[in-house]
mmCIF file of N, CA and C in Angstrom:
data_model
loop_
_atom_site.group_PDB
_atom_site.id
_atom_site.type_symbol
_atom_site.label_atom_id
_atom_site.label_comp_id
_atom_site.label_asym_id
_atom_site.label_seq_id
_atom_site.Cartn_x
_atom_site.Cartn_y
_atom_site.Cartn_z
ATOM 1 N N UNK A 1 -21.689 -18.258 -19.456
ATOM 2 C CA UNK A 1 -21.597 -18.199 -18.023
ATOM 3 C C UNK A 1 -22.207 -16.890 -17.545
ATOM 4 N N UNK A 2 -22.763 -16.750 -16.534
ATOM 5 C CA UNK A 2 -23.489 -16.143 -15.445
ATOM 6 C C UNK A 2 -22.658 -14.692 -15.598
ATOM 7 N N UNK A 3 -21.353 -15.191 -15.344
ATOM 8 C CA UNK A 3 -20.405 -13.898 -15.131
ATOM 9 C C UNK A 3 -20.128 -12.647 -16.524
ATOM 10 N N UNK A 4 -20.123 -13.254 -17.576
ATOM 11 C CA UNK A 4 -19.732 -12.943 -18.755
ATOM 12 C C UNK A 4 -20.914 -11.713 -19.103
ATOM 13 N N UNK A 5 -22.448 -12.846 -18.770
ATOM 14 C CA UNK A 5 -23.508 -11.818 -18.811
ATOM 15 C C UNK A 5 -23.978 -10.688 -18.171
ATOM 16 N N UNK A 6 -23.445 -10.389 -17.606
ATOM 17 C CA UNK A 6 -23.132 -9.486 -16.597
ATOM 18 C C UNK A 6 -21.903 -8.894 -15.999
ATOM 19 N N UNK A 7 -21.075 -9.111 -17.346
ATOM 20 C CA UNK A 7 -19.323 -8.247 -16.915
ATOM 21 C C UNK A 7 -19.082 -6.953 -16.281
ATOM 22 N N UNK A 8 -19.522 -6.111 -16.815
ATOM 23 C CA UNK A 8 -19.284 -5.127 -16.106
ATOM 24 C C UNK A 8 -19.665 -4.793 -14.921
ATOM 25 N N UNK A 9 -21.073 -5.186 -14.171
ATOM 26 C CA UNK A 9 -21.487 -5.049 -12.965
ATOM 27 C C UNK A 9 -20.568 -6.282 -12.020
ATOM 28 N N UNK A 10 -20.484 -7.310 -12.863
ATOM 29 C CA UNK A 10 -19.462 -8.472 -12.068
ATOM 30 C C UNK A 10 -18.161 -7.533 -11.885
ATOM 31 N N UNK A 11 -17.448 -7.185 -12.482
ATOM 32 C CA UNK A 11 -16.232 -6.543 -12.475
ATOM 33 C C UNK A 11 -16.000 -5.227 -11.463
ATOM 34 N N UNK A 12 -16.888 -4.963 -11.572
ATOM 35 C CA UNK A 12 -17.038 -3.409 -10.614
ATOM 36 C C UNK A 12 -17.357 -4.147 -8.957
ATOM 37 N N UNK A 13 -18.264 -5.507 -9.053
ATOM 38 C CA UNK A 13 -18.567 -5.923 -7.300
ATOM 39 C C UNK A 13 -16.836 -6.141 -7.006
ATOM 40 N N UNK A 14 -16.665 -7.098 -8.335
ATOM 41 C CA UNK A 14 -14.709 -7.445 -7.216
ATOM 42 C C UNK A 14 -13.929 -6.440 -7.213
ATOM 43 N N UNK A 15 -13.678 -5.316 -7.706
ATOM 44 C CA UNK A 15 -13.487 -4.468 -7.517
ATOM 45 C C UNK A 15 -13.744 -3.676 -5.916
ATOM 46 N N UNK A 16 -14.643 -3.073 -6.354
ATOM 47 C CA UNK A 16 -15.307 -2.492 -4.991
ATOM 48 C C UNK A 16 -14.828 -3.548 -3.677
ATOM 49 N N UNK A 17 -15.024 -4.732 -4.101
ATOM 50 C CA UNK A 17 -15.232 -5.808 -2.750
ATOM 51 C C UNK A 17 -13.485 -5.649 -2.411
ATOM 52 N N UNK A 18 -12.629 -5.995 -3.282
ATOM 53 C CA UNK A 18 -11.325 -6.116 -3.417
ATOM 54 C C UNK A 18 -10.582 -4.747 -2.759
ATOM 55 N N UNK A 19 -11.096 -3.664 -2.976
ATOM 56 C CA UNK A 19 -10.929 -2.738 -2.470
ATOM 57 C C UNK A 19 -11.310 -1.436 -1.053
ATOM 58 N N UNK A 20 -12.620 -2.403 -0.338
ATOM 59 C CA UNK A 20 -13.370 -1.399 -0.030
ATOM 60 C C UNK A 20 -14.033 -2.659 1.297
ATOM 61 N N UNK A 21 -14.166 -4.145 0.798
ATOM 62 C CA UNK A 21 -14.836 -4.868 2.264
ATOM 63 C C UNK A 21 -13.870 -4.470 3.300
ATOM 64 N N UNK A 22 -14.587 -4.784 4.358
ATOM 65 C CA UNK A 22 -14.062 -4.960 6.011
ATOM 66 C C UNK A 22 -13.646 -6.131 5.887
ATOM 67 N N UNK A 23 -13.822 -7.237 4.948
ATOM 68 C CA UNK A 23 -13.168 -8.492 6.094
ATOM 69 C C UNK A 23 -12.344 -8.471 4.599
ATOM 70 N N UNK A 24 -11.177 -8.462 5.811
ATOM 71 C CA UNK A 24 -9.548 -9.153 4.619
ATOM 72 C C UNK A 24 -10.102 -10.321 3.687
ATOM 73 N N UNK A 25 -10.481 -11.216 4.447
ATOM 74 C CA UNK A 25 -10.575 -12.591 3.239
ATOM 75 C C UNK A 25 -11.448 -12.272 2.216
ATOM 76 N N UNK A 26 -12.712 -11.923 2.196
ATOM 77 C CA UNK A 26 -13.519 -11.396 1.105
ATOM 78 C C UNK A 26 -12.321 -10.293 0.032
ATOM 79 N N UNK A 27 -11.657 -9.330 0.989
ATOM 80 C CA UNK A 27 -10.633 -8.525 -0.095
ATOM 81 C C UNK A 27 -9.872 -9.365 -0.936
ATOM 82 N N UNK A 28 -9.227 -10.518 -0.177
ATOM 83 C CA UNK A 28 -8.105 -11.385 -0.812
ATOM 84 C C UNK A 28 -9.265 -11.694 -1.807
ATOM 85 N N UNK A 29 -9.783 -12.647 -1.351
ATOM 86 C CA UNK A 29 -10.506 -13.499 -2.357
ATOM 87 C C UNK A 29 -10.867 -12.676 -4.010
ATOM 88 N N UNK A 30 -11.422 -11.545 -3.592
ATOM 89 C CA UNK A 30 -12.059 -10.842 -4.400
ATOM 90 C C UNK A 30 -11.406 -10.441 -5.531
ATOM 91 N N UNK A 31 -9.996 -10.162 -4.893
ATOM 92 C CA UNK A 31 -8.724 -9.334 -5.657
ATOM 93 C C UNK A 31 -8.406 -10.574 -6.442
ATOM 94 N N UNK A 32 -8.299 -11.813 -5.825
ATOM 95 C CA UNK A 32 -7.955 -12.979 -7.208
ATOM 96 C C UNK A 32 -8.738 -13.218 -7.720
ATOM 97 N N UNK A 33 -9.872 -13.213 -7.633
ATOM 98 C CA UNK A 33 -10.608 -13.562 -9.196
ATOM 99 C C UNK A 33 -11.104 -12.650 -9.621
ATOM 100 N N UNK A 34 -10.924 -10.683 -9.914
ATOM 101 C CA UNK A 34 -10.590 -9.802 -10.499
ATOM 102 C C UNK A 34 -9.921 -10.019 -11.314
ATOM 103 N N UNK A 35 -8.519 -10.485 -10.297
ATOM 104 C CA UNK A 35 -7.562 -10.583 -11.441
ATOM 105 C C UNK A 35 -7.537 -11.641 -12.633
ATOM 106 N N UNK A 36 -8.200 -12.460 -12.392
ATOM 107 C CA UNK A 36 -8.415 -14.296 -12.851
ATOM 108 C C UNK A 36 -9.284 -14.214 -14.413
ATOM 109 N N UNK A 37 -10.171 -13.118 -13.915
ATOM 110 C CA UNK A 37 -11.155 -12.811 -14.418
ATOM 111 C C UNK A 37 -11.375 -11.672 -15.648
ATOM 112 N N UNK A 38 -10.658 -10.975 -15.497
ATOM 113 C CA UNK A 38 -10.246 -9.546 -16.084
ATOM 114 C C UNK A 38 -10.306 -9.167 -17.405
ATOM 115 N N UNK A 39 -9.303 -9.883 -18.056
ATOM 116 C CA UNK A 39 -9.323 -10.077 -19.692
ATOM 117 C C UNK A 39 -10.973 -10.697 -19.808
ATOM 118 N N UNK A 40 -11.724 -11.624 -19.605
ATOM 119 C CA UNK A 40 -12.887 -12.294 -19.667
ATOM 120 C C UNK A 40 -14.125 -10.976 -19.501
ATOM 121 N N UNK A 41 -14.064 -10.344 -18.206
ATOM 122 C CA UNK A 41 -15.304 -9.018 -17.693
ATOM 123 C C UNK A 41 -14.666 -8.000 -18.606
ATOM 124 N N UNK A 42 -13.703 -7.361 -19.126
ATOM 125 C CA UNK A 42 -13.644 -6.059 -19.231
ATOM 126 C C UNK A 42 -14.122 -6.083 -20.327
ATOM 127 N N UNK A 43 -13.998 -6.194 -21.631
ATOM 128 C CA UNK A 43 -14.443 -6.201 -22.475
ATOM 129 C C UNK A 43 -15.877 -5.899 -22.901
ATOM 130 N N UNK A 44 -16.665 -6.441 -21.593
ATOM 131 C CA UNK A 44 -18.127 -6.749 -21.731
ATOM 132 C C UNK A 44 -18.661 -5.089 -20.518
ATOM 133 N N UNK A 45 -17.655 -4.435 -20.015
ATOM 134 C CA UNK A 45 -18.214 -3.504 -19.253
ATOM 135 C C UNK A 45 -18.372 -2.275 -19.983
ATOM 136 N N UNK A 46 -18.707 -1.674 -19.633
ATOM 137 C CA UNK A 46 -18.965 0.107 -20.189
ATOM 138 C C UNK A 46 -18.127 1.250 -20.005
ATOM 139 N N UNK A 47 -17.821 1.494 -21.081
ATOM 140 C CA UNK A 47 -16.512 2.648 -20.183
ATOM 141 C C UNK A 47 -16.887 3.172 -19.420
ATOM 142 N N UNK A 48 -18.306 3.824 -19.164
ATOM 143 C CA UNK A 48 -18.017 4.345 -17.446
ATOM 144 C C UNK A 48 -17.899 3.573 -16.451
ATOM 145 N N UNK A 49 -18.011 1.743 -16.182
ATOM 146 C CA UNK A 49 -17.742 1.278 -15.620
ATOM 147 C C UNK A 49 -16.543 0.697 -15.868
ATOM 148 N N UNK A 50 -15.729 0.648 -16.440
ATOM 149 C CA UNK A 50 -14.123 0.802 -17.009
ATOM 150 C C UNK A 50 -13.942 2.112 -16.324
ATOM 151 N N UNK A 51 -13.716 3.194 -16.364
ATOM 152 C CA UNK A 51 -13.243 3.964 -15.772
ATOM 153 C C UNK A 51 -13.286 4.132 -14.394
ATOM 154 N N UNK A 52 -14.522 3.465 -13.540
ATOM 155 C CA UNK A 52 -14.324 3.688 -12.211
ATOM 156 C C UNK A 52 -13.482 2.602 -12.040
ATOM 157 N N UNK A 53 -13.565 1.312 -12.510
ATOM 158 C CA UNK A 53 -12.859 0.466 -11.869
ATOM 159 C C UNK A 53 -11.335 1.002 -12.023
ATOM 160 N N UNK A 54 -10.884 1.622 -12.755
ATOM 161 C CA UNK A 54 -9.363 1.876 -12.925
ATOM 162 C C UNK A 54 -9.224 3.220 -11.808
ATOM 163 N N UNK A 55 -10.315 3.848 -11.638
ATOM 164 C CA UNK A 55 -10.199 4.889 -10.683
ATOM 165 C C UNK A 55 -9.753 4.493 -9.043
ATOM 166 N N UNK A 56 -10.983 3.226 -9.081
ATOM 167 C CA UNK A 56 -10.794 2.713 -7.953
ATOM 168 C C UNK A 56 -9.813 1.664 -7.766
ATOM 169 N N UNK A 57 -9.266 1.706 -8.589
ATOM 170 C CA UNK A 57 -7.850 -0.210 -8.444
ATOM 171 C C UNK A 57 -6.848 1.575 -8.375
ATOM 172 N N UNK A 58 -6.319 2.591 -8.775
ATOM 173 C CA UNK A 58 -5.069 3.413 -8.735
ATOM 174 C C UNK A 58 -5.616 3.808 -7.371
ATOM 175 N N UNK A 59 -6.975 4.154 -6.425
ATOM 176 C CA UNK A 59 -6.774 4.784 -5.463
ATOM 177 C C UNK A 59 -6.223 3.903 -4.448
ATOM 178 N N UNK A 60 -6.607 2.709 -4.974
ATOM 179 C CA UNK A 60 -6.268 1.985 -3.784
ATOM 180 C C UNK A 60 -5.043 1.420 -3.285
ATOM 181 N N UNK A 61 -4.185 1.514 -4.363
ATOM 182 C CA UNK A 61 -2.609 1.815 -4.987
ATOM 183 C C UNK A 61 -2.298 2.677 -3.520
ATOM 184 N N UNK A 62 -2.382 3.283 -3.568
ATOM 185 C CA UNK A 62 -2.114 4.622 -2.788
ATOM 186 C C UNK A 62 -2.467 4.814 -0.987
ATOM 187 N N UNK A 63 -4.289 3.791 -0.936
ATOM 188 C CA UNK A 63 -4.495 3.922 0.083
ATOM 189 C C UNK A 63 -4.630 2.449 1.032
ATOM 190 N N UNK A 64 -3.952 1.461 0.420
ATOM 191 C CA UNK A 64 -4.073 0.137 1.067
ATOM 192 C C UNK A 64 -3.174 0.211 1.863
ATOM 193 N N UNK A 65 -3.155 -0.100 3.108
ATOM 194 C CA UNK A 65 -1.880 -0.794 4.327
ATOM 195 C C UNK A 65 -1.586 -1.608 4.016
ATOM 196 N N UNK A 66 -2.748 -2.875 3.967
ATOM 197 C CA UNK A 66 -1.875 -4.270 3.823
ATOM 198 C C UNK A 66 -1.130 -4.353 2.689
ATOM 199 N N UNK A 67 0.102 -4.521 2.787
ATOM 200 C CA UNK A 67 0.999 -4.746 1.943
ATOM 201 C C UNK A 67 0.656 -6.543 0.785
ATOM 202 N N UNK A 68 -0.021 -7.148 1.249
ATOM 203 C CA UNK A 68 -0.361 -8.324 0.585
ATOM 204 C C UNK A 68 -1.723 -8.009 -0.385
ATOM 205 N N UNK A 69 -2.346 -7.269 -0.173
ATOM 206 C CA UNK A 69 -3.622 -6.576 -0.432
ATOM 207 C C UNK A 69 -3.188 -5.816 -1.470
ATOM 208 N N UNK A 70 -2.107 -4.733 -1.491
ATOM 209 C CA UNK A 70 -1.722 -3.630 -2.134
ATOM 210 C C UNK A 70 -1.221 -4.532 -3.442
ATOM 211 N N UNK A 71 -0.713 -5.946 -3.383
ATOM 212 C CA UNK A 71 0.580 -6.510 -3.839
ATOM 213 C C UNK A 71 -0.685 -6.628 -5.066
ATOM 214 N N UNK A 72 -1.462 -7.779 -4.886
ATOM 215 C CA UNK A 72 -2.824 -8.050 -5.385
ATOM 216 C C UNK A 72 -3.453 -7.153 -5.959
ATOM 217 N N UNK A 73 -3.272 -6.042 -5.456
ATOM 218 C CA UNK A 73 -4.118 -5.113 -6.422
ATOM 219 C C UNK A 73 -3.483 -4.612 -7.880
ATOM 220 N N UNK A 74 -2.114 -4.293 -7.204
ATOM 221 C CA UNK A 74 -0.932 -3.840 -8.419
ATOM 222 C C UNK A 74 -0.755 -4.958 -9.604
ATOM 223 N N UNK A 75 -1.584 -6.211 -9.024
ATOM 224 C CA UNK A 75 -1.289 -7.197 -10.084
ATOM 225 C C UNK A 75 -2.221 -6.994 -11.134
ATOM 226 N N UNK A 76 -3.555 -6.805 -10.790
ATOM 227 C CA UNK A 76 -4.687 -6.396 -11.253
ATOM 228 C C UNK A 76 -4.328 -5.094 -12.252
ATOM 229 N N UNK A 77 -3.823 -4.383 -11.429
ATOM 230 C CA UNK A 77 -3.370 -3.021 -12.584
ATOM 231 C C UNK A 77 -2.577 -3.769 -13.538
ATOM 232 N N UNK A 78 -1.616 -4.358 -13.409
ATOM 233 C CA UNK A 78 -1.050 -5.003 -14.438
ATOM 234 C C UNK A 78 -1.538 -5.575 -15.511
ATOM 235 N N UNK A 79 -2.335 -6.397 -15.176
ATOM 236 C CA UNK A 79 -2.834 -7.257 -16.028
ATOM 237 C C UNK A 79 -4.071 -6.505 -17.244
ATOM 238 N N UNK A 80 -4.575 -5.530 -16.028
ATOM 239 C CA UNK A 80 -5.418 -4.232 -16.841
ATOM 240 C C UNK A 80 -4.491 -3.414 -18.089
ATOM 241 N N UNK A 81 -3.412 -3.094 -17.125
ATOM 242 C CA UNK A 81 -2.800 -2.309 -18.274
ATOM 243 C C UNK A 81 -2.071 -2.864 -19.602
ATOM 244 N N UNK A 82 -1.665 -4.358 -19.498
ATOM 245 C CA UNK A 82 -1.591 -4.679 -20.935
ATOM 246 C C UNK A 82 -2.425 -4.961 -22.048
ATOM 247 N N UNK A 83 -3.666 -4.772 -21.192
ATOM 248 C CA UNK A 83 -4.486 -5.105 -22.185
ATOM 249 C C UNK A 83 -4.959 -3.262 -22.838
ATOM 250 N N UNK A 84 -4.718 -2.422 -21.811
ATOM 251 C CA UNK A 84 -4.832 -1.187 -22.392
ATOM 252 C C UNK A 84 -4.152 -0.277 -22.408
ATOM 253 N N UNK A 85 -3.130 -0.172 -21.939
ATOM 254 C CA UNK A 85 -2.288 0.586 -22.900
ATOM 255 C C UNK A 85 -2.270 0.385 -24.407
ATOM 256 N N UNK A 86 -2.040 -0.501 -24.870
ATOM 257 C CA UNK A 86 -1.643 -0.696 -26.293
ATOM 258 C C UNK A 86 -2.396 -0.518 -26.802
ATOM 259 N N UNK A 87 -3.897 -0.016 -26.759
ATOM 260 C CA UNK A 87 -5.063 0.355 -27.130
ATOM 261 C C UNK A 87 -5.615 1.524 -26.712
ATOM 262 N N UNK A 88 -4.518 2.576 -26.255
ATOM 263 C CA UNK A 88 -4.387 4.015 -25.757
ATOM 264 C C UNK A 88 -5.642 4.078 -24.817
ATOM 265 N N UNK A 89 -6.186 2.980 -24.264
ATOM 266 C CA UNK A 89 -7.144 2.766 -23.678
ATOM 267 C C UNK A 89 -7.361 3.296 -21.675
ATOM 268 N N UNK A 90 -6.057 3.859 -21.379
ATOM 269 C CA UNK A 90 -5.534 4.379 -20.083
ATOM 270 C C UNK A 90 -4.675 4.937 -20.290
ATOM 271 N N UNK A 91 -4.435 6.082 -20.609
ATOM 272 C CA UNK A 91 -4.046 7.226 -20.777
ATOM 273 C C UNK A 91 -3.294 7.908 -19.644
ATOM 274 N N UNK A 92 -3.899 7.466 -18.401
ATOM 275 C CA UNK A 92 -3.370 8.089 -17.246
ATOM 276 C C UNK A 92 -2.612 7.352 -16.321
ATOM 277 N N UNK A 93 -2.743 6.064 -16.702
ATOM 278 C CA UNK A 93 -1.870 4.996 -15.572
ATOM 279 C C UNK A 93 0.024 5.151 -16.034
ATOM 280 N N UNK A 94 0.107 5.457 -17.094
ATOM 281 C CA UNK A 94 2.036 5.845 -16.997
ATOM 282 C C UNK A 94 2.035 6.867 -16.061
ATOM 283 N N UNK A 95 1.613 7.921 -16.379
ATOM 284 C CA UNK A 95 1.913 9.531 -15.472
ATOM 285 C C UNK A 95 1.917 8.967 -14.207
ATOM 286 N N UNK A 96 0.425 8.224 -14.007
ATOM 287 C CA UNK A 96 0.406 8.118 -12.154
ATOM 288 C C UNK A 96 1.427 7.067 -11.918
ATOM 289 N N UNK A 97 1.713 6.135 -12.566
ATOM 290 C CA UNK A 97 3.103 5.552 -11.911
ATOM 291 C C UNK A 97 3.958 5.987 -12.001
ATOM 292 N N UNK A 98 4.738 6.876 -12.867
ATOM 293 C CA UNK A 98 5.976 7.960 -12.714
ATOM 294 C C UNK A 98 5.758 8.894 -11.494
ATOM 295 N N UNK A 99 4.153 9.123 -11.405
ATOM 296 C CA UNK A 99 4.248 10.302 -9.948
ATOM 297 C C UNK A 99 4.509 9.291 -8.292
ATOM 298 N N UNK A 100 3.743 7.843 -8.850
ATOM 299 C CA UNK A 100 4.322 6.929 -7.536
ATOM 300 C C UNK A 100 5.959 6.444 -7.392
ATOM 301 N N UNK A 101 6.441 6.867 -8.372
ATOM 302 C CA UNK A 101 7.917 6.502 -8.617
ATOM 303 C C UNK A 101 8.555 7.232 -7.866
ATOM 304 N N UNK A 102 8.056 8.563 -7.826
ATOM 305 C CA UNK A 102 8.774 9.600 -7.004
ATOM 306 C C UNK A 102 8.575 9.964 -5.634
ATOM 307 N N UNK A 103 7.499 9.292 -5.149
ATOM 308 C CA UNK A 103 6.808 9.431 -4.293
ATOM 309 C C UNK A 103 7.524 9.500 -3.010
ATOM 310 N N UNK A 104 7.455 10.111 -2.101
ATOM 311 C CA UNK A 104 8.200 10.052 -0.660
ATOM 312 C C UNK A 104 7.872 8.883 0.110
ATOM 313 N N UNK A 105 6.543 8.458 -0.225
ATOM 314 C CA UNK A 105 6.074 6.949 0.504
ATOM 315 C C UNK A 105 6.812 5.948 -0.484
ATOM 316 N N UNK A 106 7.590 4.815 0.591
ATOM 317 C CA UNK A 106 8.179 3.887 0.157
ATOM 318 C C UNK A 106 6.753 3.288 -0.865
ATOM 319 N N UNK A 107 5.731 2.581 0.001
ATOM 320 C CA UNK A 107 5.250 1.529 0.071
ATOM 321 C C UNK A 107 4.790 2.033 -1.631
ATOM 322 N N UNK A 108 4.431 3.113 -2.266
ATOM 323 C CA UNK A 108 3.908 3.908 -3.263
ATOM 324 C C UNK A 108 4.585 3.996 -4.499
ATOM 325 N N UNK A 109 6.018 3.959 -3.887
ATOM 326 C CA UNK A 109 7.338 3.758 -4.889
ATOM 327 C C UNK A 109 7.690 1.948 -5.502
ATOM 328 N N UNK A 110 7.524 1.314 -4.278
ATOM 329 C CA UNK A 110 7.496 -0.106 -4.537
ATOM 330 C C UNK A 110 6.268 -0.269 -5.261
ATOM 331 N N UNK A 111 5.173 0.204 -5.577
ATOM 332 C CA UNK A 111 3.982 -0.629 -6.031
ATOM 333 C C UNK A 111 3.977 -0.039 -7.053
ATOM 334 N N UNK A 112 4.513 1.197 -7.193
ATOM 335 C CA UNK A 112 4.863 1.768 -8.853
ATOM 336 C C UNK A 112 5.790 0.892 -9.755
ATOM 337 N N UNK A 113 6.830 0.650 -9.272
ATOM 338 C CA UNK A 113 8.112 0.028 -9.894
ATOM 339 C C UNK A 113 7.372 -1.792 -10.157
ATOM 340 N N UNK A 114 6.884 -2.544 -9.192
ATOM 341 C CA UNK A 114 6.266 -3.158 -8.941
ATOM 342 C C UNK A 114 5.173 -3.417 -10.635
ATOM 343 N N UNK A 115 4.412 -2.523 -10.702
ATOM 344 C CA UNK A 115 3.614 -2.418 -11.651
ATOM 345 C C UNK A 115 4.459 -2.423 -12.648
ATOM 346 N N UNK A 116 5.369 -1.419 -13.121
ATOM 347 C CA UNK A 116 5.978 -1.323 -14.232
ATOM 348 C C UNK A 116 6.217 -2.097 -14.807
ATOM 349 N N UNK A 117 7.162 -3.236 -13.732
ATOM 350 C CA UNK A 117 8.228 -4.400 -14.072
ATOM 351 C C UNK A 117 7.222 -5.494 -14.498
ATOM 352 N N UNK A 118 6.036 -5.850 -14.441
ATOM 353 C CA UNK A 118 5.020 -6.581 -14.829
ATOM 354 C C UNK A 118 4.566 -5.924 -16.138
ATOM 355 N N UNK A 119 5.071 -5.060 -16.297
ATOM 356 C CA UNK A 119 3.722 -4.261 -17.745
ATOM 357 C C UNK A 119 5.121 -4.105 -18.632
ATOM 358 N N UNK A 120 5.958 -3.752 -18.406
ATOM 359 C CA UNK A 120 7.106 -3.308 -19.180
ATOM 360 C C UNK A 120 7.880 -3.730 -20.716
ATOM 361 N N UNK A 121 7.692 -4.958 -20.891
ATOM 362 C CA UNK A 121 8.154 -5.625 -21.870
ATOM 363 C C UNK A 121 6.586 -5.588 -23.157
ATOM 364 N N UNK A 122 5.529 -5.384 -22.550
ATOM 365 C CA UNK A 122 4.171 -5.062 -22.986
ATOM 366 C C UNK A 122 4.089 -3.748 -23.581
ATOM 367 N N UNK A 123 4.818 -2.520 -22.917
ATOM 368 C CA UNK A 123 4.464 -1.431 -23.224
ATOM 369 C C UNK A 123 5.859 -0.448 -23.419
ATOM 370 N N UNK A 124 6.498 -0.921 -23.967
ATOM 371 C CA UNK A 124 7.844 -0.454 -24.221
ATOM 372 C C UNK A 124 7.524 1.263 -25.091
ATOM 373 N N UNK A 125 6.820 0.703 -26.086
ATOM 374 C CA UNK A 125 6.641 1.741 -26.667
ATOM 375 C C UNK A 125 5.897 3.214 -26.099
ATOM 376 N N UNK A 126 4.904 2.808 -25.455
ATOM 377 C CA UNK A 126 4.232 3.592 -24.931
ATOM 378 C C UNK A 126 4.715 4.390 -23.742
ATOM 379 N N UNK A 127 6.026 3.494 -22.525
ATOM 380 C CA UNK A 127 6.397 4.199 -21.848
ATOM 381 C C UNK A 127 7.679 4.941 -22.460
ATOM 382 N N UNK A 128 8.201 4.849 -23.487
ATOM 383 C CA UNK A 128 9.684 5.591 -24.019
ATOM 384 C C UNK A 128 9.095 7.177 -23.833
ATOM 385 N N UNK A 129 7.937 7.866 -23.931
ATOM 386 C CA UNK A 129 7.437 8.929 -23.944
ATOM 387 C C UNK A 129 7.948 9.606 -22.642
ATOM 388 N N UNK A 130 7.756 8.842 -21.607
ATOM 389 C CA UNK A 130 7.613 9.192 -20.472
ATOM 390 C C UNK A 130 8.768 8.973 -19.274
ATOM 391 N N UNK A 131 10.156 8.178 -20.018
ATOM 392 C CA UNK A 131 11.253 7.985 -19.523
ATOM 393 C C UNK A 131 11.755 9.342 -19.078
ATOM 394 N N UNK A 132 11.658 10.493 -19.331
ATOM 395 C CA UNK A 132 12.438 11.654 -19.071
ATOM 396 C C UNK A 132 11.543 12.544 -17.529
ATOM 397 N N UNK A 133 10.020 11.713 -17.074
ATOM 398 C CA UNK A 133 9.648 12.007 -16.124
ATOM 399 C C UNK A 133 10.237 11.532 -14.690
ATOM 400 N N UNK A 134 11.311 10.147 -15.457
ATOM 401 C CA UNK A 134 12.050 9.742 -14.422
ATOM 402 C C UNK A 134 12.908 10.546 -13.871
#
């Protein structure tokens, strides 16, 4: 398929699009078949395009309003992070959800906890390190 041959640049448009269009529906849309898609593109991208996309799915953690948008994205982190954590492959997504845990913004605290509770039974091991940041 079309997509496969071109994973990483595919992965980085829904991304970007998911995160960054003007029109909501292109975001929605975009953000589900990111997510749909994910395990299938990442593999085939480049870590520097692996790394922006995780740069850009945590900023947006942080800077989305729509709460349905934000929900969608955190799913995406999810689904990212079981496939890498356990492959020490994101290194930085526990810390930044312990720092959204604490966060004074509700909406930041919910999408932390949010994330966790989706990744958690996946990464038991990896977060026991980091239980005492709670």
């Amino acid at each position: 398929n079309q997509a496969k041959q071109q994973a990483g640049p595919c992965a980085e448009a829904l991304a970007t699009l998911a995160t960054s269009s003007s029109d909501h529906v292109v975001r929605t849309t975009a953000a589900v078949l990111l997510r749909r898609s994910i395990s299938e593109l990442w593999p085939g991208a480049t870590p520097p395009v692996q790394s922006s996309i995780k740069h850009t799915l945590l900023s947006s953690i942080r800077s989305e309003a729509n709460s349905n948008l934000r929900k969608k994205t955190c799913d995406i982190v999810a689904s990212l992070a079981i496939m890498c954590i356990p492959k020490n492959e994101w290194p930085e997504l526990l810390p930044s959800m312990f720092e959204l845990a604490k966060s004074p913004n509700p909406q930041e605290r919910e999408s932390s906890l949010y994330v966790l509770s989706q990744v958690i039974e996946s990464v038991t091991e990896q977060i026991d390190p980091h239980l005492p940041l709670l």
